[in-house]
Amino acid sequence: MHKTIATLTFAALALGSLSATADIVVIVNPKNAAASLTAEQVSAIYLGSTTTFPSGGAATLADQPESAGIRNDFYQKATGRSSAQAKATWARITFTGKGTPPKELKSDADVKAFVAGDPNAIGYIDSSAVDGSVKVALKL
Amino acid sequence: MRFRISTIALAIAASLPALASAVDFSYSGFSTAAYAQTDTDEAQVGYLGQEEGIDGDGTFAIDSKIGLQVTAKFNDMISATVQGVAYADLTADWKPHLDWAYVRLQPTSNFSARAGYLRTPTFMFSDSVFIGYANLWVRPPIEVYNLAPAYQLRGVDLLWRTSLGPVNVTVQPYYGDSEAKVGTNEYTTEVPEWGGIVVSGDYGSLTTRLGYGRMELGTTTPAIVPLITALNGVPAVACGACASEARRVDLDGEKFTLLDVGVQYDDGTNVVAGEYASRDSEHGNYVMPDVHGAYLTYGRRFGGLQPYATYAFVRRDGVQESTAIPAVGPLAALSASVNGVIGTVTNDQDSYSAGVRYEVPSFWVLNGAVVKFQYDHIDVKKGDGMLNEVQPGFDGSLNMYSLSFDFIF
């Protein structure tokens, strides 16, 4: 019995550490005026209800590939919606000519390079991939 | 002259590769394949602008469509978009229609202006009713969405976004003219003037909007021309009300106001959408009577599965009968004709719907796909409700089943 509890505890710890390594961070260009963003602000940007950062600057959005697990985790945590729900929202925006959906890139490295290279850019990557080329605006 | 034209053509041809490399083209599309059937042949459910309706024979023609959008982005400020949609129209044939075609100027990230052919945001989902993939229902409740006689504007609109504290606000005024093909005998209704404004606010999961539109129609319904001629032919001394009755059966010169209040709540799991709309005419028109309609939808997500239910109604505010011309005596036939018009147009109706929307995993070139099934029960409360082709003996209620497959690519 004790052994079972110990095993369960270990399993729970292991799960906990797994999700800890899968932390997602929202990144912006180091030149971005925002020191940080709230989940509500990130949600509004990624669901297309605003096209700008709170500071007023234009936002250029990067997305991860649909096949990557991080994409659905990001939308779930930041917006409370699945990536499929977000896609339906962007379909409405696209076909009514009110905006352009986030640019789909291939990997954490590509998103990081995209954000590092564009002062207006915003993206999300695994926290382990962060370096000095980008600024973390929100930890999810 | 001929030489000059060919020189110009050559110059254009020569510059095309350079132009194409400077222009960023993007393509995307959407499609719906939908089948619908009711349990009666004594009435039809349909839209303004389509010849066929849904009845007991079943049809793919009403809701099925395919759309393709091409956007050419010249630089950060200027782009041009064309969206063609093929669907079955008043000729009952599948035909491509230019649904959107505009040039968009975006001087700042929160302000843009468009000019060309646009869909107006008359109701909450008016500009995106064709995007089945983005919508919860198989089709939006006709008790609200059939109140506008035209949907496509030839003109300009502005889109201005701002924020009031935590509320993201969008202001969208529009102005222009239009023409709408209506009626089962295809004819064109001119809309010489049409303008409006929509203000919406997003706050977290909640979106609220207020829409106001005003349009003038410029065409008399062809079938009613003889009645108008007859009414205007009676001397005022013999019929004091004939001239005003002629005015009220005429759509030409009639001005309509469309008011819309919409609320949408979506927290990721629960979805609530509700809308109230009213249509009012300057002269109390008999052909397009004053009406108000509303609906309330609730849906809940269980992963990719989303059941939903809707209640909708429409009520006529205009008269049910006109006694302006005496129903007995020498003018009895005119009175009967006027009341004949009043009797067959939009009237009170309730509908109850239940459905399910299921997200299909992406496959092949399909970027996203959903399957929907919807059941509707329609109860006509007065006259023919909103149904078309109502036959004598129809008992006033029908059941309708719809199945759709919607995708984007």
Coordinates of C-alpha atoms in Angstrom, one line a residue:
Chain A
M1 CA 0.0 0.0 0.0
H2 CA 2.8 2.4 1.0
K3 CA 4.6 1.4 -2.1
T4 CA 1.5 2.1 -4.3
I5 CA 1.2 5.6 -2.8
A6 CA 4.9 6.2 -3.3
T7 CA 4.6 5.1 -6.9
L8 CA 1.6 7.4 -7.4
T9 CA 3.5 10.3 -5.8
F10 CA 6.4 9.7 -8.0
A11 CA 4.1 9.5 -11.1
A12 CA 2.5 12.8 -10.0
L13 CA 5.9 14.5 -9.6
A14 CA 7.0 13.2 -12.9
L15 CA 3.9 14.6 -14.6
G16 CA 4.4 17.8 -12.8
S17 CA 7.9 18.2 -14.0
L18 CA 6.8 17.2 -17.5
S19 CA 4.3 20.0 -17.7
A20 CA 6.9 22.3 -16.2
T21 CA 9.3 21.7 -19.0
A22 CA 6.4 22.2 -21.5
D23 CA 5.9 25.9 -20.3
I24 CA 4.9 28.1 -23.1
V25 CA 6.1 31.7 -23.3
V26 CA 4.8 34.5 -25.5
I27 CA 7.6 36.4 -27.0
V28 CA 7.9 39.8 -28.6
N29 CA 10.8 41.8 -30.2
P30 CA 13.2 43.4 -27.7
K31 CA 12.2 46.8 -29.2
N32 CA 8.6 46.3 -28.3
A33 CA 7.4 49.0 -25.8
A34 CA 5.4 46.5 -23.7
A35 CA 7.3 45.2 -20.7
S36 CA 4.7 42.4 -20.4
L37 CA 1.3 41.3 -21.7
T38 CA -1.6 39.9 -19.9
A39 CA -3.3 36.6 -21.1
E40 CA -6.4 38.8 -21.9
Q41 CA -4.3 41.0 -24.2
V42 CA -2.6 38.0 -25.9
S43 CA -6.1 36.4 -26.3
A44 CA -7.5 39.6 -28.0
I45 CA -4.5 39.7 -30.4
Y46 CA -4.7 36.0 -31.3
L47 CA -8.4 36.0 -31.7
G48 CA -8.3 39.1 -34.0
S49 CA -10.4 41.4 -31.8
T50 CA -7.5 43.8 -31.8
T51 CA -4.7 44.4 -34.3
T52 CA -2.4 46.3 -32.1
F53 CA -0.4 46.0 -28.9
P54 CA -1.7 47.9 -25.8
S55 CA 1.0 50.5 -26.7
G56 CA -0.8 51.1 -30.0
G57 CA 1.9 49.5 -32.2
A58 CA 0.8 47.1 -35.0
A59 CA 1.0 43.4 -34.1
T60 CA 2.4 40.8 -36.7
L61 CA 1.4 37.4 -35.5
A62 CA 3.4 34.1 -35.8
D63 CA 1.8 30.7 -35.3
Q64 CA 3.3 27.2 -34.8
P65 CA 2.4 24.3 -37.2
E66 CA -1.0 22.7 -36.7
S67 CA 0.7 19.3 -36.1
A68 CA 2.7 20.7 -33.2
G69 CA 1.3 20.1 -29.7
I70 CA 2.3 23.5 -28.5
R71 CA -0.2 25.2 -30.8
N72 CA -3.3 23.7 -29.2
D73 CA -1.8 24.1 -25.7
F74 CA -1.1 27.8 -26.4
Y75 CA -4.6 28.6 -27.7
Q76 CA -6.1 26.6 -24.8
K77 CA -4.1 28.4 -22.2
A78 CA -4.0 31.9 -23.7
T79 CA -7.5 32.2 -25.2
G80 CA -9.5 29.4 -23.5
R81 CA -10.3 28.0 -27.0
S82 CA -8.9 25.1 -29.0
S83 CA -6.8 25.9 -32.0
A84 CA -9.6 24.6 -34.2
Q85 CA -12.0 27.2 -32.6
A86 CA -9.4 29.9 -33.2
K87 CA -9.1 28.8 -36.8
A88 CA -12.9 29.2 -37.3
T89 CA -12.6 32.7 -35.9
W90 CA -9.8 33.5 -38.3
A91 CA -11.8 32.1 -41.2
R92 CA -14.5 34.6 -40.5
I93 CA -12.0 37.4 -40.3
T94 CA -10.2 36.4 -43.5
F95 CA -13.3 36.0 -45.7
T96 CA -14.8 39.3 -44.5
G97 CA -11.5 41.0 -45.3
K98 CA -10.9 42.3 -41.8
G99 CA -7.5 40.8 -41.2
T100 CA -4.9 38.3 -42.0
P101 CA -4.4 35.1 -39.9
P102 CA -1.2 34.5 -38.0
K103 CA 1.7 33.4 -40.2
E104 CA 2.3 29.7 -39.7
L105 CA 6.0 28.9 -39.2
K106 CA 7.7 25.6 -38.8
S107 CA 9.3 25.5 -35.4
D108 CA 10.3 27.3 -32.2
A109 CA 13.5 28.4 -33.9
D110 CA 11.7 29.8 -36.9
V111 CA 9.2 31.7 -34.6
K112 CA 12.1 33.1 -32.6
A113 CA 13.9 34.2 -35.7
F114 CA 10.7 35.8 -37.0
V115 CA 10.1 37.7 -33.8
A116 CA 13.8 38.7 -33.4
G117 CA 13.7 40.1 -36.9
D118 CA 10.5 42.2 -36.8
P119 CA 9.8 44.9 -34.2
N120 CA 6.0 44.4 -34.5
A121 CA 6.1 40.6 -34.2
I122 CA 4.6 38.4 -31.5
G123 CA 4.9 34.6 -31.2
Y124 CA 4.9 31.8 -28.7
I125 CA 7.6 29.1 -28.1
D126 CA 8.6 26.6 -25.5
S127 CA 10.3 28.4 -22.7
S128 CA 13.5 26.2 -23.1
A129 CA 14.0 27.8 -26.5
V130 CA 14.2 31.4 -25.2
D131 CA 17.4 33.4 -25.7
G132 CA 18.4 37.1 -25.7
S133 CA 17.2 37.7 -29.2
V134 CA 13.6 38.0 -28.0
K135 CA 11.7 39.3 -25.0
V136 CA 9.3 37.2 -22.9
A137 CA 6.0 39.1 -22.5
L138 CA 4.0 36.4 -20.8
K139 CA 4.5 33.0 -19.3
L140 CA 1.6 30.6 -19.7
Chain B
M1 CA -3.6 54.1 -82.4
R2 CA -3.4 50.4 -82.9
F3 CA 0.3 50.7 -82.6
R4 CA 0.0 52.6 -79.4
I5 CA -2.3 50.1 -77.8
S6 CA 0.0 47.2 -78.6
T7 CA 2.9 49.2 -77.2
I8 CA 1.1 49.7 -74.0
A9 CA 0.1 46.0 -73.9
L10 CA 3.7 45.1 -74.5
A11 CA 4.9 47.4 -71.8
I12 CA 2.3 45.9 -69.4
A13 CA 3.3 42.3 -70.3
A14 CA 7.0 43.2 -69.8
S15 CA 6.3 44.7 -66.4
L16 CA 4.1 41.8 -65.2
P17 CA 6.9 39.6 -63.9
A18 CA 8.3 42.5 -62.0
L19 CA 4.9 43.5 -60.7
A20 CA 4.1 39.9 -59.7
S21 CA 7.3 39.6 -57.8
A22 CA 6.5 42.8 -55.9
V23 CA 2.9 41.7 -55.1
D24 CA 2.2 39.2 -52.4
F25 CA -0.7 37.0 -53.6
S26 CA -2.7 34.8 -51.2
Y27 CA -5.4 32.3 -52.0
S28 CA -8.0 30.7 -49.7
G29 CA -11.4 29.2 -50.1
F30 CA -14.4 27.8 -48.4
S31 CA -17.2 25.4 -49.3
T32 CA -20.4 24.0 -48.0
A33 CA -22.2 20.9 -49.3
A34 CA -25.6 20.7 -47.6
Y35 CA -28.7 18.7 -48.1
A36 CA -32.1 19.8 -46.6
Q37 CA -35.5 18.3 -46.6
T38 CA -38.9 19.1 -44.9
D39 CA -41.9 16.9 -44.3
T40 CA -44.3 18.8 -46.5
D41 CA -44.8 19.8 -50.2
E42 CA -47.3 22.4 -49.3
A43 CA -44.8 25.1 -48.3
Q44 CA -41.2 26.0 -48.9
V45 CA -38.4 27.4 -46.7
G46 CA -36.2 29.7 -48.6
Y47 CA -34.2 32.9 -48.9
L48 CA -34.9 36.1 -50.8
G49 CA -32.7 35.8 -53.9
Q50 CA -33.1 32.1 -54.6
E51 CA -35.6 30.5 -56.9
E52 CA -35.9 27.1 -55.1
G53 CA -36.9 26.5 -51.6
I54 CA -36.6 23.5 -49.2
D55 CA -39.6 21.2 -49.2
G56 CA -40.4 17.5 -49.1
D57 CA -38.4 16.7 -52.2
G58 CA -35.1 17.6 -50.5
T59 CA -32.5 19.7 -52.1
F60 CA -28.7 20.4 -52.2
A61 CA -29.3 23.7 -54.0
I62 CA -30.2 26.0 -51.1
D63 CA -27.1 26.0 -48.8
S64 CA -24.4 24.5 -50.9
K65 CA -21.7 26.8 -52.2
I66 CA -18.0 27.1 -53.0
G67 CA -16.0 30.3 -52.6
L68 CA -12.5 31.4 -53.6
Q69 CA -10.7 34.4 -52.4
V70 CA -7.6 36.0 -53.9
T71 CA -5.9 38.9 -52.2
A72 CA -3.1 40.9 -53.8
K73 CA -1.1 42.8 -51.2
F74 CA 0.9 45.6 -53.0
N75 CA 2.5 46.9 -49.8
D76 CA 1.6 47.4 -46.1
M77 CA -1.0 50.0 -47.0
I78 CA -2.7 48.8 -50.2
S79 CA -4.3 45.5 -51.1
A80 CA -7.0 44.2 -53.4
T81 CA -9.3 41.3 -52.8
V82 CA -11.7 39.4 -55.0
Q83 CA -14.1 36.7 -53.6
G84 CA -16.2 34.7 -56.0
V85 CA -18.9 32.4 -54.7
A86 CA -20.8 29.8 -56.8
Y87 CA -24.2 28.9 -55.6
A88 CA -27.7 28.3 -57.0
D89 CA -29.4 31.7 -57.5
L90 CA -32.8 32.9 -58.8
T91 CA -32.3 31.1 -62.1
A92 CA -31.9 27.9 -60.1
D93 CA -28.6 27.2 -61.8
W94 CA -25.2 27.1 -60.2
K95 CA -23.5 30.3 -61.1
P96 CA -20.4 32.2 -59.9
H97 CA -21.2 35.5 -58.2
L98 CA -18.7 38.2 -57.3
D99 CA -19.5 38.5 -53.6
W100 CA -16.6 40.8 -52.7
A101 CA -14.3 42.9 -54.9
Y102 CA -12.6 45.8 -53.3
V103 CA -9.4 47.8 -52.8
R104 CA -8.4 48.2 -49.2
L105 CA -6.3 51.1 -47.9
Q106 CA -4.8 50.7 -44.5
P107 CA -2.9 53.8 -43.5
T108 CA -2.6 52.7 -39.8
S109 CA -3.0 49.3 -38.2
N110 CA -6.3 50.3 -36.6
F111 CA -7.9 52.1 -39.5
S112 CA -8.8 50.8 -42.9
A113 CA -11.0 51.9 -45.8
R114 CA -12.4 49.8 -48.6
A115 CA -14.1 50.6 -51.8
G116 CA -15.9 48.2 -54.2
Y117 CA -18.4 45.4 -53.8
L118 CA -18.8 44.6 -50.1
R119 CA -21.2 42.7 -47.9
T120 CA -22.7 45.0 -45.3
P121 CA -22.6 44.1 -41.6
T122 CA -26.4 44.5 -41.3
F123 CA -26.7 41.7 -38.8
M124 CA -24.1 40.1 -36.6
F125 CA -23.1 37.4 -39.1
S126 CA -24.4 39.1 -42.3
D127 CA -20.9 39.4 -43.9
S128 CA -20.0 35.8 -43.1
V129 CA -23.2 33.8 -43.5
F130 CA -21.6 31.9 -46.4
I131 CA -18.7 30.8 -44.3
G132 CA -20.4 27.7 -42.9
Y133 CA -17.1 26.5 -41.3
A134 CA -17.0 29.6 -39.1
N135 CA -20.7 29.4 -38.1
L136 CA -22.4 27.3 -35.5
W137 CA -25.7 26.6 -37.4
V138 CA -26.3 25.1 -40.8
R139 CA -27.9 28.4 -41.7
P140 CA -28.6 31.5 -39.7
P141 CA -32.1 32.0 -38.3
I142 CA -34.2 33.3 -41.2
E143 CA -36.5 35.1 -38.7
V144 CA -33.7 37.7 -38.5
Y145 CA -31.5 37.1 -41.6
N146 CA -34.4 37.4 -44.1
L147 CA -35.3 40.9 -43.0
A148 CA -32.8 42.7 -45.2
P149 CA -33.8 43.0 -48.8
A150 CA -30.2 43.3 -50.0
Y151 CA -26.8 42.2 -48.7
Q152 CA -24.3 43.4 -51.2
L153 CA -23.2 47.0 -51.2
R154 CA -21.5 48.9 -54.0
G155 CA -19.7 51.6 -52.1
V156 CA -17.3 52.2 -49.3
D157 CA -16.8 51.2 -45.7
L158 CA -14.4 52.2 -43.0
L159 CA -13.2 50.0 -40.2
W160 CA -11.8 51.8 -37.1
R161 CA -10.6 49.9 -34.1
T162 CA -9.9 51.5 -30.7
S163 CA -10.0 50.5 -27.1
L164 CA -11.9 51.9 -24.2
G165 CA -10.0 50.5 -21.2
P166 CA -10.3 46.7 -21.5
V167 CA -13.0 46.9 -24.2
N168 CA -11.9 46.5 -27.9
V169 CA -14.2 48.7 -29.9
T170 CA -14.8 48.5 -33.7
V171 CA -16.7 51.1 -35.6
Q172 CA -17.7 50.3 -39.2
P173 CA -19.7 52.9 -41.2
Y174 CA -20.7 52.1 -44.8
Y175 CA -22.4 53.9 -47.7
G176 CA -23.3 53.2 -51.2
D177 CA -26.0 51.7 -53.4
S178 CA -27.0 48.3 -54.5
E179 CA -29.3 46.2 -56.6
A180 CA -30.9 43.0 -55.4
K181 CA -32.5 40.3 -57.4
V182 CA -35.7 39.2 -55.6
G183 CA -38.9 37.3 -56.1
T184 CA -39.6 34.0 -57.7
N185 CA -39.9 35.8 -61.1
E186 CA -36.4 37.2 -61.2
Y187 CA -36.3 40.9 -61.4
T188 CA -33.9 43.5 -60.1
T189 CA -34.8 45.8 -57.2
E190 CA -32.7 49.0 -57.3
V191 CA -31.3 50.3 -54.0
P192 CA -30.3 53.8 -55.0
E193 CA -29.1 54.7 -51.5
W194 CA -27.9 52.6 -48.6
G195 CA -25.9 53.6 -45.5
G196 CA -25.4 52.5 -42.0
I197 CA -23.0 52.0 -39.1
V198 CA -22.1 49.2 -36.8
V199 CA -20.4 49.7 -33.4
S200 CA -19.2 46.6 -31.6
G201 CA -17.4 46.0 -28.4
D202 CA -15.3 42.9 -27.4
Y203 CA -14.6 42.4 -23.7
G204 CA -13.1 39.0 -22.9
S205 CA -15.7 36.4 -23.8
L206 CA -18.4 38.9 -24.5
T207 CA -19.2 40.7 -27.8
T208 CA -22.0 43.2 -28.1
R209 CA -23.0 45.1 -31.2
L210 CA -25.4 47.8 -32.4
G211 CA -26.2 48.1 -36.0
Y212 CA -28.2 50.8 -37.8
G213 CA -28.9 50.9 -41.6
R214 CA -31.1 52.9 -43.8
M215 CA -31.9 52.0 -47.4
E216 CA -34.1 53.4 -50.1
L217 CA -35.6 51.0 -52.7
G218 CA -36.1 52.2 -56.3
T219 CA -38.2 49.5 -58.0
T220 CA -41.9 48.7 -58.0
T221 CA -42.7 44.9 -57.7
P222 CA -43.7 44.1 -61.3
A223 CA -46.7 42.1 -60.3
I224 CA -48.1 45.1 -58.3
V225 CA -47.8 47.7 -61.1
P226 CA -51.4 47.1 -62.4
L227 CA -52.8 47.5 -58.8
I228 CA -50.9 50.8 -58.4
T229 CA -52.1 52.0 -61.8
A230 CA -55.7 51.1 -60.8
L231 CA -55.5 52.8 -57.4
N232 CA -54.0 56.0 -58.9
G233 CA -56.7 55.9 -61.5
V234 CA -59.5 56.4 -59.0
P235 CA -60.3 60.1 -58.5
A236 CA -59.6 61.4 -55.0
V237 CA -63.2 62.4 -54.6
A238 CA -64.3 58.8 -55.1
C239 CA -61.6 57.3 -52.9
G240 CA -59.7 59.5 -50.5
A241 CA -57.4 56.6 -49.4
C242 CA -56.5 55.2 -52.8
A243 CA -53.4 57.4 -53.4
S244 CA -52.0 56.6 -49.9
E245 CA -52.8 52.9 -50.4
A246 CA -51.0 53.0 -53.8
R247 CA -48.0 54.5 -52.0
R248 CA -48.0 51.7 -49.4
V249 CA -48.0 48.9 -51.9
D250 CA -45.1 50.5 -53.9
L251 CA -41.5 49.6 -52.9
D252 CA -40.2 52.3 -55.3
G253 CA -39.3 55.3 -53.1
E254 CA -39.9 53.5 -49.9
K255 CA -37.2 54.0 -47.2
F256 CA -36.4 51.2 -44.7
T257 CA -34.6 51.4 -41.4
L258 CA -32.9 48.2 -40.1
L259 CA -31.9 48.2 -36.5
D260 CA -30.0 45.3 -34.9
V261 CA -28.8 44.5 -31.4
G262 CA -26.5 41.5 -31.1
V263 CA -24.8 39.8 -28.2
Q264 CA -22.4 36.9 -28.3
Y265 CA -20.7 35.1 -25.3
D266 CA -18.1 32.5 -25.9
D267 CA -15.9 31.3 -23.1
G268 CA -14.5 28.4 -25.1
T269 CA -17.0 25.9 -23.6
N270 CA -20.4 27.7 -23.6
V271 CA -21.6 29.8 -26.5
V272 CA -24.6 32.1 -26.4
A273 CA -25.6 34.2 -29.3
G274 CA -28.7 36.4 -29.5
E275 CA -29.9 39.0 -31.8
Y276 CA -32.9 41.4 -32.1
A277 CA -33.6 43.1 -35.4
S278 CA -36.4 45.4 -36.6
R279 CA -37.3 46.7 -40.1
D280 CA -39.4 49.8 -40.3
S281 CA -40.6 51.6 -43.4
E282 CA -41.4 55.3 -43.8
H283 CA -44.9 54.8 -45.2
G284 CA -45.9 51.6 -43.4
N285 CA -45.2 49.5 -46.5
Y286 CA -47.6 46.6 -47.3
V287 CA -45.2 44.6 -49.5
M288 CA -42.3 44.7 -47.0
P289 CA -44.2 45.2 -43.8
D290 CA -42.7 46.6 -40.6
V291 CA -41.4 43.5 -38.6
H292 CA -39.2 42.6 -35.8
G293 CA -37.5 39.3 -35.2
A294 CA -35.1 37.7 -32.7
Y295 CA -33.3 34.5 -31.8
L296 CA -31.4 33.0 -29.0
T297 CA -28.9 30.2 -29.4
Y298 CA -27.1 28.2 -26.8
G299 CA -24.3 25.7 -27.6
R300 CA -21.8 23.8 -25.5
R301 CA -18.5 22.3 -26.6
F302 CA -17.5 18.7 -25.7
G303 CA -14.1 18.6 -27.4
G304 CA -14.8 18.7 -31.2
L305 CA -18.5 18.1 -30.6
Q306 CA -20.9 21.0 -30.2
P307 CA -24.6 20.5 -29.7
Y308 CA -26.7 23.6 -29.9
A309 CA -30.3 24.8 -29.7
T310 CA -32.1 27.9 -31.0
Y311 CA -35.4 29.6 -30.5
A312 CA -36.3 32.3 -33.1
F313 CA -39.4 34.3 -33.9
V314 CA -40.5 37.0 -36.3
R315 CA -43.6 39.3 -35.7
R316 CA -45.3 41.7 -38.1
D317 CA -45.8 45.2 -36.6
G318 CA -47.5 46.4 -39.8
V319 CA -51.3 46.0 -40.3
Q320 CA -52.8 42.6 -40.9
E321 CA -55.7 44.1 -42.8
S322 CA -56.4 47.5 -44.4
T323 CA -59.9 49.0 -44.2
A324 CA -58.8 52.3 -45.8
I325 CA -60.8 51.4 -48.9
P326 CA -64.4 50.2 -48.3
A327 CA -64.7 46.4 -48.7
V328 CA -68.2 46.8 -50.1
G329 CA -69.4 49.0 -52.9
P330 CA -67.8 50.0 -56.2
L331 CA -64.2 49.8 -54.8
A332 CA -64.5 46.3 -53.2
A333 CA -62.2 44.7 -55.8
L334 CA -59.4 47.2 -55.1
S335 CA -59.8 46.7 -51.3
A336 CA -59.6 42.9 -51.9
S337 CA -56.4 43.3 -54.1
V338 CA -54.7 45.5 -51.4
N339 CA -55.6 43.0 -48.7
G340 CA -54.4 40.2 -51.0
V341 CA -50.9 41.7 -51.0
I342 CA -51.0 42.2 -47.2
G343 CA -52.1 38.6 -46.7
T344 CA -49.2 36.9 -48.4
V345 CA -46.1 38.8 -47.2
T346 CA -43.9 38.2 -44.1
N347 CA -46.0 37.4 -41.1
D348 CA -45.6 35.9 -37.6
Q349 CA -43.6 32.7 -37.3
D350 CA -41.7 30.8 -34.5
S351 CA -39.0 28.3 -35.0
Y352 CA -37.2 25.8 -32.7
S353 CA -33.9 24.2 -33.8
A354 CA -31.5 21.7 -32.4
G355 CA -28.3 20.6 -34.0
V356 CA -24.8 19.4 -33.6
R357 CA -21.5 20.7 -35.1
Y358 CA -18.6 18.3 -35.2
E359 CA -15.0 19.3 -36.0
V360 CA -13.4 16.8 -38.4
P361 CA -9.6 16.5 -38.1
S362 CA -7.8 18.3 -41.0
F363 CA -6.9 16.1 -43.9
W364 CA -5.7 16.4 -47.5
V365 CA -5.9 20.0 -48.7
L366 CA -8.7 20.7 -46.2
N367 CA -7.4 23.2 -43.7
G368 CA -10.4 22.6 -41.4
A369 CA -13.7 20.8 -41.8
V370 CA -17.0 20.4 -39.9
V371 CA -20.0 18.3 -40.2
K372 CA -23.4 19.6 -39.0
F373 CA -26.8 18.2 -38.5
Q374 CA -29.8 20.4 -37.7
Y375 CA -33.4 19.9 -37.0
D376 CA -35.9 22.8 -37.3
H377 CA -39.5 22.9 -36.4
I378 CA -41.3 25.9 -37.9
D379 CA -44.7 27.1 -36.6
V380 CA -46.5 29.7 -38.7
K381 CA -48.6 31.9 -36.4
K382 CA -50.2 34.2 -38.9
G383 CA -50.7 34.2 -42.7
D384 CA -47.9 32.4 -44.4
G385 CA -45.3 33.3 -41.8
M386 CA -42.0 33.5 -43.6
L387 CA -42.7 30.5 -45.8
N388 CA -42.9 30.6 -49.6
E389 CA -45.2 28.8 -52.1
V390 CA -47.8 28.0 -49.3
Q391 CA -50.5 25.8 -50.8
P392 CA -54.1 25.7 -49.6
G393 CA -54.5 23.1 -46.9
F394 CA -51.1 23.6 -45.3
D395 CA -51.5 23.1 -41.6
G396 CA -49.0 25.8 -40.5
S397 CA -46.2 23.8 -39.2
L398 CA -43.3 21.8 -40.7
N399 CA -40.2 19.9 -39.7
M400 CA -36.9 20.3 -41.5
Y401 CA -33.7 18.2 -41.5
S402 CA -30.4 19.6 -42.7
L403 CA -27.0 17.9 -43.1
S404 CA -23.9 19.9 -44.1
F405 CA -20.2 19.4 -44.7
D406 CA -18.3 22.7 -44.4
F407 CA -14.6 23.2 -45.0
I408 CA -11.9 25.8 -45.7
F409 CA -8.9 25.4 -47.9

